[in-house]
Short mmCIF file of C-alpha atoms and ligand atoms in Angstrom, two decimals:
data_model
loop_
_atom_site.label_atom_id
_atom_site.label_comp_id
_atom_site.label_asym_id
_atom_site.label_seq_id
_atom_site.Cartn_x
_atom_site.Cartn_y
_atom_site.Cartn_z
CA MET A 171 0.00 0.00 0.00
CA VAL A 172 2.94 2.28 0.76
CA LEU A 173 3.72 2.25 -2.97
CA LEU A 174 0.47 4.05 -3.67
CA THR A 175 1.21 6.99 -1.43
CA LYS A 176 4.96 7.34 -1.74
CA ALA A 177 6.77 8.63 -4.81
CA PRO A 178 9.72 6.58 -6.14
CA ARG A 179 13.06 7.26 -4.44
CA GLY A 180 14.95 10.15 -5.96
CA THR A 181 11.89 11.91 -7.35
CA ALA A 182 10.33 15.05 -5.96
CA ASP A 183 6.88 16.58 -6.18
CA VAL A 184 6.83 20.31 -6.76
CA LEU A 185 3.89 21.48 -4.67
CA PRO A 186 2.03 24.74 -5.29
CA GLU A 187 3.92 26.60 -2.55
CA ASP A 188 7.12 25.98 -4.52
CA SER A 189 5.96 25.63 -8.10
CA TYR A 190 5.49 29.36 -8.60
CA LYS A 191 9.09 29.92 -7.51
CA ARG A 192 10.26 27.32 -9.97
CA LYS A 193 8.19 28.85 -12.75
CA PHE A 194 9.57 32.27 -11.88
CA VAL A 195 13.13 30.93 -12.16
CA GLU A 196 12.35 29.05 -15.37
CA ASP A 197 10.86 32.20 -16.90
CA ILE A 198 14.08 34.05 -16.15
CA LEU A 199 16.12 31.25 -17.66
CA SER A 200 14.14 31.28 -20.89
CA ASP A 201 14.19 35.08 -21.01
CA TYR A 202 17.95 35.20 -20.74
CA ALA A 203 18.37 32.41 -23.29
CA SER A 204 15.97 34.16 -25.68
CA GLN A 205 17.71 37.50 -25.45
CA ALA A 206 20.97 35.73 -26.32
CA ASP A 207 19.06 34.44 -29.37
CA PHE A 208 18.62 30.81 -28.32
CA LYS A 209 15.33 29.26 -29.42
CA GLU A 210 13.50 26.67 -27.38
CA ILE A 211 13.72 23.04 -28.43
CA ARG A 212 11.68 20.20 -26.92
CA THR A 213 12.68 16.61 -27.51
CA PRO A 214 11.18 13.35 -26.22
CA VAL A 215 11.73 12.13 -22.68
CA PHE A 216 12.92 8.80 -24.11
CA GLU A 217 15.15 7.93 -27.03
CA HIS A 218 16.69 4.77 -28.47
CA THR A 219 19.29 3.48 -26.01
CA GLU A 220 21.88 3.38 -28.76
CA LEU A 221 21.77 7.17 -29.10
CA PHE A 222 23.06 7.67 -25.56
CA LYS A 223 25.60 4.86 -25.82
CA ARG A 224 27.03 6.44 -28.94
CA SER A 225 26.96 10.04 -27.83
CA VAL A 226 27.40 10.06 -24.06
CA GLY A 227 29.91 7.21 -24.38
CA GLU A 228 30.08 3.56 -23.32
CA THR A 229 32.79 4.17 -20.71
CA THR A 230 30.98 6.94 -18.83
CA ASP A 231 29.33 6.55 -15.43
CA VAL A 232 26.09 7.71 -16.99
CA VAL A 233 25.95 4.87 -19.53
CA GLN A 234 27.62 2.24 -17.38
CA LYS A 235 25.66 2.79 -14.17
CA GLU A 236 22.98 5.42 -14.32
CA MET A 237 20.61 4.92 -17.24
CA TYR A 238 16.94 3.94 -16.96
CA THR A 239 16.80 1.45 -19.80
CA PHE A 240 13.95 -0.89 -20.65
CA GLU A 241 12.56 -2.88 -23.53
CA ASP A 242 9.24 -1.59 -24.80
CA ASN A 243 6.43 -3.82 -26.03
CA GLY A 244 7.86 -3.64 -29.53
CA HIS A 245 11.17 -5.11 -28.25
CA ARG A 246 13.11 -1.87 -28.73
CA SER A 247 15.65 -0.82 -26.17
CA ILE A 248 14.52 2.54 -24.85
CA THR A 249 16.23 4.85 -22.36
CA LEU A 250 14.84 7.78 -20.37
CA ARG A 251 17.11 10.70 -21.30
CA PRO A 252 19.98 11.09 -18.83
CA GLU A 253 20.81 14.40 -20.51
CA VAL A 254 19.38 16.44 -23.35
CA THR A 255 22.27 17.17 -25.73
CA ALA A 256 22.03 13.78 -27.44
CA GLY A 257 18.33 14.32 -28.20
CA CYS A 258 19.01 17.84 -29.52
CA ALA A 259 21.76 16.53 -31.80
CA ARG A 260 19.47 13.73 -32.99
CA ALA A 261 16.65 16.20 -33.74
CA PHE A 262 19.10 18.54 -35.52
CA LEU A 263 20.11 15.67 -37.81
CA GLU A 264 16.67 14.12 -38.23
CA HIS A 265 15.09 17.38 -39.34
CA GLY A 266 18.00 18.51 -41.51
CA LEU A 267 18.42 21.66 -39.42
CA TYR A 268 22.03 21.84 -40.63
CA ASN A 269 20.50 23.21 -43.87
CA GLU A 270 19.24 26.25 -41.95
CA PRO A 271 21.52 29.22 -41.37
CA LEU A 272 24.26 28.21 -38.95
CA PRO A 273 24.87 28.35 -36.11
CA GLN A 274 21.58 26.97 -34.84
CA LYS A 275 21.10 27.95 -31.22
CA TYR A 276 18.72 26.07 -28.96
CA TYR A 277 17.79 26.11 -25.31
CA TYR A 278 15.76 23.66 -23.26
CA ILE A 279 14.29 23.16 -19.83
CA ALA A 280 13.80 19.43 -19.46
CA SER A 281 13.56 16.53 -17.02
CA CYS A 282 16.46 14.04 -16.97
CA TYR A 283 16.74 10.59 -15.42
CA ARG A 284 19.76 8.98 -13.80
CA TYR A 285 19.88 6.06 -11.40
CA GLU A 286 22.06 7.63 -8.72
CA LYS A 287 22.17 7.65 -4.94
CA PRO A 288 19.69 10.36 -4.00
CA GLN A 289 20.97 13.13 -1.72
CA ALA A 290 20.73 16.90 -1.52
CA GLY A 291 21.15 18.21 -5.08
CA ARG A 292 21.19 14.71 -6.55
CA LEU A 293 17.94 13.14 -7.70
CA ARG A 294 16.91 10.35 -10.03
CA GLU A 295 14.50 12.62 -11.83
CA PHE A 296 16.00 16.10 -12.08
CA HIS A 297 15.75 19.04 -14.42
CA GLN A 298 18.24 20.80 -16.59
CA PHE A 299 18.28 24.14 -18.29
CA GLY A 300 20.71 23.96 -21.16
CA VAL A 301 21.80 25.52 -24.41
CA GLU A 302 23.36 24.17 -27.59
CA THR A 303 25.11 26.11 -30.33
CA LEU A 304 25.46 23.90 -33.39
CA GLY A 305 27.47 24.66 -36.50
CA THR A 306 30.33 26.91 -35.43
CA ASP A 307 33.85 26.25 -34.24
CA SER A 308 34.38 29.83 -33.11
CA PRO A 309 35.77 30.25 -29.61
CA ALA A 310 33.35 33.20 -29.36
CA ALA A 311 30.52 30.64 -29.23
CA ASP A 312 32.16 28.91 -26.24
CA ALA A 313 32.54 32.27 -24.51
CA GLU A 314 28.98 33.29 -25.37
CA ILE A 315 27.42 30.32 -23.58
CA ILE A 316 29.70 30.80 -20.58
CA ALA A 317 28.59 34.45 -20.48
CA LEU A 318 24.94 33.37 -20.52
CA ALA A 319 25.45 31.07 -17.54
CA ARG A 320 27.30 33.87 -15.76
CA GLN A 321 24.43 36.32 -16.40
CA ILE A 322 22.01 33.87 -14.84
CA PHE A 323 24.06 33.55 -11.66
CA ASP A 324 24.45 37.32 -11.63
CA VAL A 325 20.76 38.07 -12.00
CA PHE A 326 20.03 35.89 -8.99
CA GLU A 327 22.90 37.62 -7.17
CA ILE A 328 24.77 34.37 -6.62
CA THR A 329 28.31 35.47 -6.00
CA ASP A 330 29.55 32.39 -4.26
CA ILE A 331 30.25 30.54 -7.50
CA GLU A 332 33.42 30.09 -9.50
CA LEU A 333 33.95 29.42 -13.16
CA GLU A 334 36.59 26.81 -13.88
CA ILE A 335 37.74 26.14 -17.42
CA ASN A 336 40.02 23.72 -19.16
CA SER A 337 40.76 22.34 -22.60
CA ILE A 338 40.78 18.62 -23.29
CA GLY A 339 42.04 19.04 -26.85
CA CYS A 340 41.00 17.24 -30.00
CA PRO A 341 41.29 13.52 -30.84
CA ALA A 342 44.68 14.13 -32.48
CA CYS A 343 46.45 15.69 -29.50
CA ARG A 344 44.47 13.65 -27.01
CA SER A 345 45.75 10.34 -28.39
CA LYS A 346 49.33 11.29 -27.43
CA TYR A 347 48.08 12.29 -24.00
CA HIS A 348 46.20 9.01 -23.61
CA VAL A 349 49.43 7.08 -24.09
CA GLU A 350 51.11 9.04 -21.28
CA LEU A 351 48.06 8.86 -19.05
CA LYS A 352 47.83 5.11 -19.53
CA LYS A 353 51.48 4.72 -18.62
CA TYR A 354 50.86 6.71 -15.46
CA PHE A 355 47.84 4.70 -14.35
CA GLU A 356 49.38 1.33 -15.34
CA SER A 357 51.97 1.93 -12.65
CA LYS A 358 49.23 2.49 -10.06
CA LYS A 359 46.83 -0.14 -11.31
CA ASP A 360 46.47 -1.99 -8.02
CA ARG A 361 44.79 1.01 -6.39
CA LEU A 362 42.16 1.72 -9.07
CA CYS A 363 38.52 0.69 -8.70
CA GLU A 364 37.14 -2.05 -10.94
CA THR A 365 35.35 0.34 -13.28
CA CYS A 366 38.53 2.35 -13.75
CA LEU A 367 40.52 -0.77 -14.50
CA SER A 368 38.28 -1.41 -17.47
CA ARG A 369 38.60 2.28 -18.45
CA LEU A 370 42.35 2.01 -18.46
CA GLU A 371 42.28 0.19 -21.78
CA ARG A 372 39.36 1.93 -23.43
CA ASN A 373 39.44 5.53 -22.18
CA PRO A 374 41.98 6.39 -19.49
CA MET A 375 40.76 10.00 -19.26
CA ARG A 376 37.54 8.76 -17.69
CA ILE A 377 39.56 7.73 -14.63
CA LEU A 378 40.13 11.43 -13.92
CA ASP A 379 36.37 11.80 -13.55
CA CYS A 380 35.86 8.84 -11.19
CA LYS A 381 34.00 9.65 -7.98
CA SER A 382 35.92 7.09 -5.87
CA PRO A 383 38.16 8.96 -3.40
CA ILE A 384 40.98 6.45 -3.91
CA CYS A 385 40.92 6.87 -7.71
CA GLN A 386 40.81 10.64 -7.19
CA GLU A 387 43.86 10.42 -4.96
CA VAL A 388 45.70 8.28 -7.51
CA ALA A 389 44.77 10.75 -10.27
CA LYS A 390 46.17 13.73 -8.38
CA ASP A 391 49.62 13.59 -9.96
CA ALA A 392 48.51 12.37 -13.38
CA PRO A 393 49.76 14.29 -16.44
CA VAL A 394 47.36 17.04 -17.59
CA MET A 395 45.95 17.51 -21.06
CA LEU A 396 46.89 21.20 -21.17
CA ASP A 397 50.53 20.16 -21.55
CA TYR A 398 49.71 18.13 -24.64
CA LEU A 399 47.49 20.50 -26.64
CA CYS A 400 48.27 20.85 -30.35
CA ASP A 401 48.74 24.34 -31.79
CA ASP A 402 45.12 24.65 -32.99
CA CYS A 403 43.68 23.57 -29.67
CA ARG A 404 46.06 25.84 -27.77
CA GLU A 405 45.00 28.76 -29.97
CA HIS A 406 41.32 27.96 -29.49
CA PHE A 407 41.69 27.86 -25.72
CA GLY A 408 43.68 31.09 -25.77
CA LYS A 409 40.92 32.84 -27.68
CA VAL A 410 38.18 31.57 -25.37
CA LYS A 411 40.10 33.12 -22.48
CA LYS A 412 40.55 36.35 -24.42
CA TYR A 413 36.80 36.58 -25.10
CA LEU A 414 36.08 35.94 -21.43
CA ASP A 415 38.56 38.66 -20.49
CA ALA A 416 36.86 41.03 -22.92
CA MET A 417 33.56 40.45 -21.08
CA ASP A 418 35.21 40.78 -17.66
CA ILE A 419 34.28 37.23 -16.75
CA ASP A 420 36.50 35.80 -14.03
CA TYR A 421 37.68 32.22 -14.40
CA LYS A 422 40.22 29.82 -13.05
CA VAL A 423 41.98 27.33 -15.29
CA ASN A 424 41.54 23.94 -13.66
CA PRO A 425 43.48 21.32 -15.65
CA ARG A 426 41.65 18.54 -13.76
CA ILE A 427 38.23 19.15 -15.29
CA VAL A 428 37.43 16.54 -17.93
CA ARG A 429 33.60 16.43 -17.73
CA GLY A 430 31.60 13.26 -17.34
CA LEU A 431 30.51 12.71 -20.92
CA ASP A 432 32.65 11.42 -23.76
CA TYR A 433 31.64 13.85 -26.45
CA TYR A 434 33.61 16.85 -25.23
CA THR A 435 36.54 18.34 -27.18
CA ASN A 436 38.53 21.52 -26.55
CA THR A 437 36.81 23.76 -24.02
CA VAL A 438 35.25 22.27 -20.90
CA PHE A 439 33.93 24.34 -18.03
CA GLU A 440 32.07 24.12 -14.75
CA PHE A 441 30.46 26.62 -12.44
CA VAL A 442 31.17 25.38 -8.94
CA SER A 443 29.80 26.64 -5.66
CA THR A 444 30.95 25.81 -2.18
CA GLY A 445 27.65 26.98 -0.73
CA ILE A 446 25.43 23.93 -1.27
CA GLY A 447 27.42 21.00 0.04
CA ALA A 448 28.97 18.19 -1.93
CA GLN A 449 26.94 18.64 -5.12
CA GLY A 450 28.61 21.94 -5.91
CA THR A 451 28.73 21.74 -9.71
CA VAL A 452 25.68 23.67 -10.79
CA CYS A 453 26.51 24.00 -14.46
CA GLY A 454 28.79 22.04 -16.73
CA GLY A 455 29.49 22.33 -20.40
CA GLY A 456 31.93 22.80 -23.19
CA ARG A 457 32.60 22.12 -26.82
CA TYR A 458 31.78 18.84 -28.51
CA ASN A 459 33.00 18.91 -32.04
CA GLY A 460 32.90 15.14 -32.30
CA LEU A 461 29.29 14.53 -31.33
CA ILE A 462 27.45 15.10 -34.59
CA LYS A 463 30.18 13.25 -36.44
CA GLU A 464 29.78 10.30 -34.09
CA LEU A 465 26.04 10.19 -34.88
CA SER A 466 26.03 10.93 -38.59
CA GLY A 467 29.50 11.36 -40.02
CA ASN A 468 28.84 15.07 -40.63
CA ASN A 469 31.51 17.39 -39.40
CA ILE A 470 29.47 19.90 -37.44
CA PRO A 471 31.15 21.54 -34.46
CA ALA A 472 29.03 22.41 -31.43
CA CYS A 473 29.11 23.58 -27.84
CA GLY A 474 26.67 23.85 -24.95
CA PHE A 475 26.03 23.53 -21.25
CA GLY A 476 23.64 21.88 -18.84
CA MET A 477 22.61 23.58 -15.62
CA GLY A 478 20.87 21.62 -12.87
CA ILE A 479 17.70 23.48 -11.94
CA GLU A 480 17.35 21.81 -8.51
CA ARG A 481 20.95 22.80 -7.68
CA LEU A 482 20.33 26.32 -8.96
CA LEU A 483 17.26 26.55 -6.70
CA LEU A 484 19.29 25.33 -3.71
CA LEU A 485 21.85 27.99 -4.48
CA ILE A 486 19.22 30.70 -4.83
CA ALA A 487 17.65 29.66 -1.54
CA ALA A 488 21.02 29.52 0.25
CA LYS A 489 22.81 32.49 -1.24
CA GLY A 490 20.78 34.33 -3.85
CA ARG A 491 18.31 37.19 -3.85
CA GLY A 492 14.86 36.36 -2.62
CA ILE A 493 12.23 35.33 -5.10
CA PRO A 494 9.33 37.80 -4.95
CA GLU A 495 6.22 36.71 -3.03
CA GLU A 496 3.57 35.00 -5.09
CA ALA A 497 1.11 37.52 -6.51
CA ARG A 498 -2.01 38.05 -4.37
CA PRO A 499 -5.47 37.45 -5.82
CA VAL A 500 -7.11 40.77 -6.72
CA ILE A 501 -10.75 40.25 -5.83
CA TYR A 502 -13.02 37.81 -4.05
CA ILE A 503 -16.72 37.91 -4.88
CA ALA A 504 -18.70 36.57 -1.93
CA PRO A 505 -22.25 35.41 -2.68
CA ALA A 506 -24.48 36.14 0.34
CA SER A 507 -26.44 32.94 -0.26
CA GLU A 508 -26.73 30.02 -2.67
CA GLU A 509 -29.06 32.03 -4.96
CA TYR A 510 -26.29 34.51 -5.76
CA THR A 511 -23.57 31.97 -6.53
CA PHE A 512 -24.61 32.06 -10.20
CA LYS A 513 -24.11 35.78 -10.60
CA ALA A 514 -20.95 35.61 -8.45
CA LEU A 515 -19.35 32.99 -10.70
CA ALA A 516 -20.43 34.97 -13.80
CA LEU A 517 -18.75 38.13 -12.42
CA THR A 518 -15.63 36.15 -11.51
CA ASP A 519 -15.56 34.72 -15.00
CA GLU A 520 -15.86 38.22 -16.53
CA PHE A 521 -12.96 39.42 -14.41
CA ARG A 522 -10.85 36.47 -15.46
CA CYS A 523 -11.57 37.14 -19.13
CA ASP A 524 -10.11 40.59 -18.52
CA GLY A 525 -7.03 39.07 -16.92
CA VAL A 526 -7.93 39.82 -13.32
CA HIS A 527 -7.05 37.20 -10.72
CA ALA A 528 -10.52 36.70 -9.21
CA LEU A 529 -12.07 34.16 -6.85
CA THR A 530 -15.48 33.20 -5.58
CA ASP A 531 -16.94 30.63 -3.23
CA LEU A 532 -17.09 27.04 -4.43
CA GLY A 533 -18.23 25.45 -1.23
CA GLY A 534 -21.59 26.94 -0.13
CA ARG A 535 -19.85 28.56 2.82
CA SER A 536 -21.28 31.21 5.14
CA LEU A 537 -20.24 34.84 4.54
CA LYS A 538 -18.12 34.72 7.66
CA ALA A 539 -16.29 31.60 6.50
CA GLN A 540 -15.83 33.13 3.06
CA MET A 541 -14.21 36.25 4.51
CA LYS A 542 -11.91 34.09 6.62
CA TYR A 543 -10.91 32.22 3.49
CA ALA A 544 -10.41 35.45 1.50
CA ASN A 545 -8.10 36.70 4.25
CA LYS A 546 -6.14 33.49 4.27
CA ARG A 547 -5.68 33.76 0.52
CA LYS A 548 -4.45 37.35 1.03
CA VAL A 549 -7.05 38.70 -1.39
CA GLN A 550 -6.69 42.44 -2.01
CA TYR A 551 -10.41 43.32 -2.44
CA THR A 552 -13.65 41.63 -1.49
CA ALA A 553 -17.21 42.34 -2.63
CA VAL A 554 -20.40 40.85 -1.17
CA LEU A 555 -23.18 40.05 -3.62
CA GLY A 556 -26.69 39.61 -2.21
CA GLU A 557 -30.31 40.70 -2.49
CA ASP A 558 -29.64 44.43 -1.83
CA GLU A 559 -26.89 44.63 -4.41
CA VAL A 560 -29.01 43.07 -7.13
CA LYS A 561 -32.14 45.11 -6.23
CA GLN A 562 -30.30 48.45 -6.02
CA ASN A 563 -27.83 47.75 -8.84
CA LYS A 564 -24.84 48.52 -6.70
CA ILE A 565 -21.94 46.62 -5.17
CA THR A 566 -19.45 47.70 -2.53
CA VAL A 567 -15.84 46.73 -2.80
CA LYS A 568 -13.69 46.59 0.32
CA ASN A 569 -9.95 47.13 0.26
CA MET A 570 -8.72 44.42 2.63
CA ASP A 571 -5.51 46.26 3.47
CA ASN A 572 -6.98 49.57 4.67
CA GLY A 573 -10.68 48.84 5.03
CA GLU A 574 -11.67 51.54 2.48
CA GLN A 575 -15.00 50.91 0.73
CA THR A 576 -15.93 51.93 -2.82
CA GLU A 577 -19.35 51.60 -4.43
CA PHE A 578 -19.88 50.53 -8.05
CA ALA A 579 -22.94 50.08 -10.27
CA LEU A 580 -23.44 46.33 -10.45
CA ASP A 581 -24.21 46.23 -14.17
CA THR A 582 -20.89 47.87 -15.14
CA PHE A 583 -18.93 46.59 -12.16
CA THR A 584 -16.25 44.49 -13.85
CA GLU A 585 -15.51 47.21 -16.40
CA ASP A 586 -15.41 50.05 -13.84
CA PHE A 587 -13.24 48.09 -11.43
CA LEU A 588 -10.60 47.38 -14.09
CA PRO A 589 -8.47 50.51 -13.41
CA ILE A 590 -8.17 49.46 -9.75
CA ALA A 591 -7.33 45.91 -10.80
CA HIS A 592 -4.64 47.34 -13.08
CA ASP A 593 -3.19 49.27 -10.17
CA CYS A 594 -2.91 46.00 -8.27
CA GLY A 595 -0.82 44.74 -11.15
CA LEU A 596 -2.42 42.20 -13.38
CA THR A 597 -1.19 39.07 -11.73
CA ASN A 598 -1.94 36.88 -14.68
CA ILE A 599 0.90 37.57 -17.11
CA PHE A 600 -1.56 37.23 -19.96
CA GLY A 601 -3.78 39.63 -18.06
CA ASN A 602 -3.57 42.55 -20.34
CA ILE A 603 -3.91 40.53 -23.48
CA ASP A 604 -3.71 43.61 -25.71
CA GLU A 605 -0.53 44.76 -24.11
CA PHE A 606 0.96 41.31 -24.02
CA PHE A 607 0.38 40.40 -27.65
CA GLY A 608 0.50 43.96 -28.98
CA SER A 609 -2.65 46.01 -29.40
CA ASP A 610 -2.94 45.00 -33.04
CA SER A 611 -1.10 41.89 -34.04
CA ASN A 612 -0.58 43.31 -37.53
CA ASP A 613 0.99 46.41 -36.11
CA ASN A 614 4.60 46.73 -35.24
CA ASN A 615 4.61 47.23 -31.55
CA ASP A 616 5.69 50.78 -31.07
CA ASP A 617 5.68 50.65 -27.30
CA GLY A 618 8.60 48.26 -27.43
CA PHE A 619 6.66 45.60 -25.53
CA ASN A 620 6.98 42.62 -27.78
CA GLY A 621 5.66 39.71 -25.85
CA GLY A 622 8.65 39.53 -23.54
CA ASN A 623 8.23 38.45 -19.99
CA PRO A 624 7.39 41.12 -17.44
CA PHE A 625 9.35 39.12 -14.83
CA LEU A 626 12.58 40.05 -16.53
CA SER A 627 11.94 43.73 -16.13
CA LEU A 628 10.91 43.06 -12.54
CA LEU A 629 14.30 41.57 -11.72
CA ASN A 630 16.11 44.23 -13.70
CA GLY A 631 14.49 46.96 -11.70
CA GLY A 632 12.13 48.02 -14.48
CA LYS A 633 14.64 47.88 -17.33
CA LYS A 634 13.65 45.51 -20.09
P1 ATP B 795 27.95 15.31 -10.98
O1 ATP B 795 29.45 15.31 -11.09
O2 ATP B 795 27.43 16.13 -9.86
O3 ATP B 795 27.40 13.91 -11.01
P2 ATP B 795 27.61 15.48 -13.79
O4 ATP B 795 28.96 15.79 -14.30
O5 ATP B 795 27.16 14.06 -13.85
O6 ATP B 795 27.44 16.04 -12.30
P3 ATP B 795 26.32 16.75 -16.02
O7 ATP B 795 26.10 15.49 -16.76
O8 ATP B 795 27.36 17.64 -16.49
O9 ATP B 795 26.54 16.42 -14.46
O10 ATP B 795 24.94 17.56 -15.89
C1 ATP B 795 24.89 18.97 -15.85
C2 ATP B 795 24.29 19.45 -14.54
O11 ATP B 795 23.09 18.76 -14.25
C3 ATP B 795 25.16 19.25 -13.33
O12 ATP B 795 26.12 20.25 -13.20
C4 ATP B 795 24.14 19.29 -12.21
O13 ATP B 795 23.83 20.63 -11.86
C5 ATP B 795 22.94 18.65 -12.84
N1 ATP B 795 22.82 17.24 -12.44
C6 ATP B 795 23.50 16.17 -12.94
N2 ATP B 795 23.10 15.04 -12.34
C7 ATP B 795 22.14 15.40 -11.45
C8 ATP B 795 21.32 14.67 -10.53
N3 ATP B 795 21.38 13.35 -10.42
N4 ATP B 795 20.44 15.39 -9.77
C9 ATP B 795 20.34 16.73 -9.86
N5 ATP B 795 21.08 17.46 -10.72
C10 ATP B 795 21.97 16.81 -11.50
MG1 MG B 796 26.98 12.61 -12.46
#
């Protein structure tokens, strides 16, 4: 029976008290991605298992230990996405998006699934915000995505976070490095974990990413890729740093970062915080020039990052600026008795059509109980609707904050109340439909409000 009332381990419900915060954060993420000209992409929650094996890499922890893989009724091997880049690359190829002007720039906010030991900041179902830039090898593209991640931490006033960057070269220079790395680990073989022993032959760099403390200790003095970069890779890394300098973005070169997924080449980076315990890597990314080639043979360079939304939320809660309080409902229409519930719901409905956050009674409650409820819901105005109001064509609205009362003609009530509702701020972001979509969709919006999200201006202190 417990199974019916307990969610699977490593999953989390987002209840209403938190979901508005999450939506607020997600709106900011999409706003910032959009203004950097990334377009949203949505791909399926599951893909063919082979896609992840080929792209993420057979020797990674993700593929070896963490995937949710099952056979469907058609005997296909299916895997719940452990990350989103593979699906984006697959969609890019499937739909021939390489024929569109390049680079193609996508962002996503998506659930991911990894069978891991659940703990703070580590779940089995988690969410990532990420971006992909496909079709350019320019180091400016690497720097652009790093700058986007930086802006996001900045807007939430998260200062306790460091950017670490590294280059892991290209297959050509990496093969020389692999030989040296293998030599190094061969001599310390007896201390490596079993998984790393198998990596020694196939992909010794993976050992650098092992979570076992003993393997990490052994890896401490291993040779670093930076010393083996070829001229092109060295130049690329140099330019990435120059672009970051030009944008005043602080970074630390950490030659130990290799990233957990096989498809990375050249730039790799992580944003690491010490403020949220062991799971301090909030965002990881880099360049993966080999990924599309691995899937299709096409030589299409790309870069991107993935940011864990749950870890970002932990960071915001621990260190960042507060998320504004949830918007209060504007008006509560209280029917004095059952007879007036019809008119009350009709008025509420009219308000809602005009974008006003309005409530009424759904439970046949007494007026006293309704007022108690309206207070609990922090409603800004209440109005009682009963026999007198209907007979005399008037309705009195009470400001719940200062007790002030204002009378309106009942038959034009919703229209006449609108200016007050506007002053409360239309809490529904679609509230002022005209303003939101532009007063005439054929018109160019001359007020500069082009369907952007009002939250962004809220956080920017009114600047859009
Ligand atoms: P870690 O080293 O913490 O396992 P990772 O290298 O496996 O992270 P990536 O594959 O780079 O993580 O994913 C990008 C981001 O997604 C991480 O930086 C993190 O914020 C988030 N993330 C990864 N795995 C989880 C998880 N199991 N639960 C919550 N967030 C996660
Ligand atoms: Mg991991």
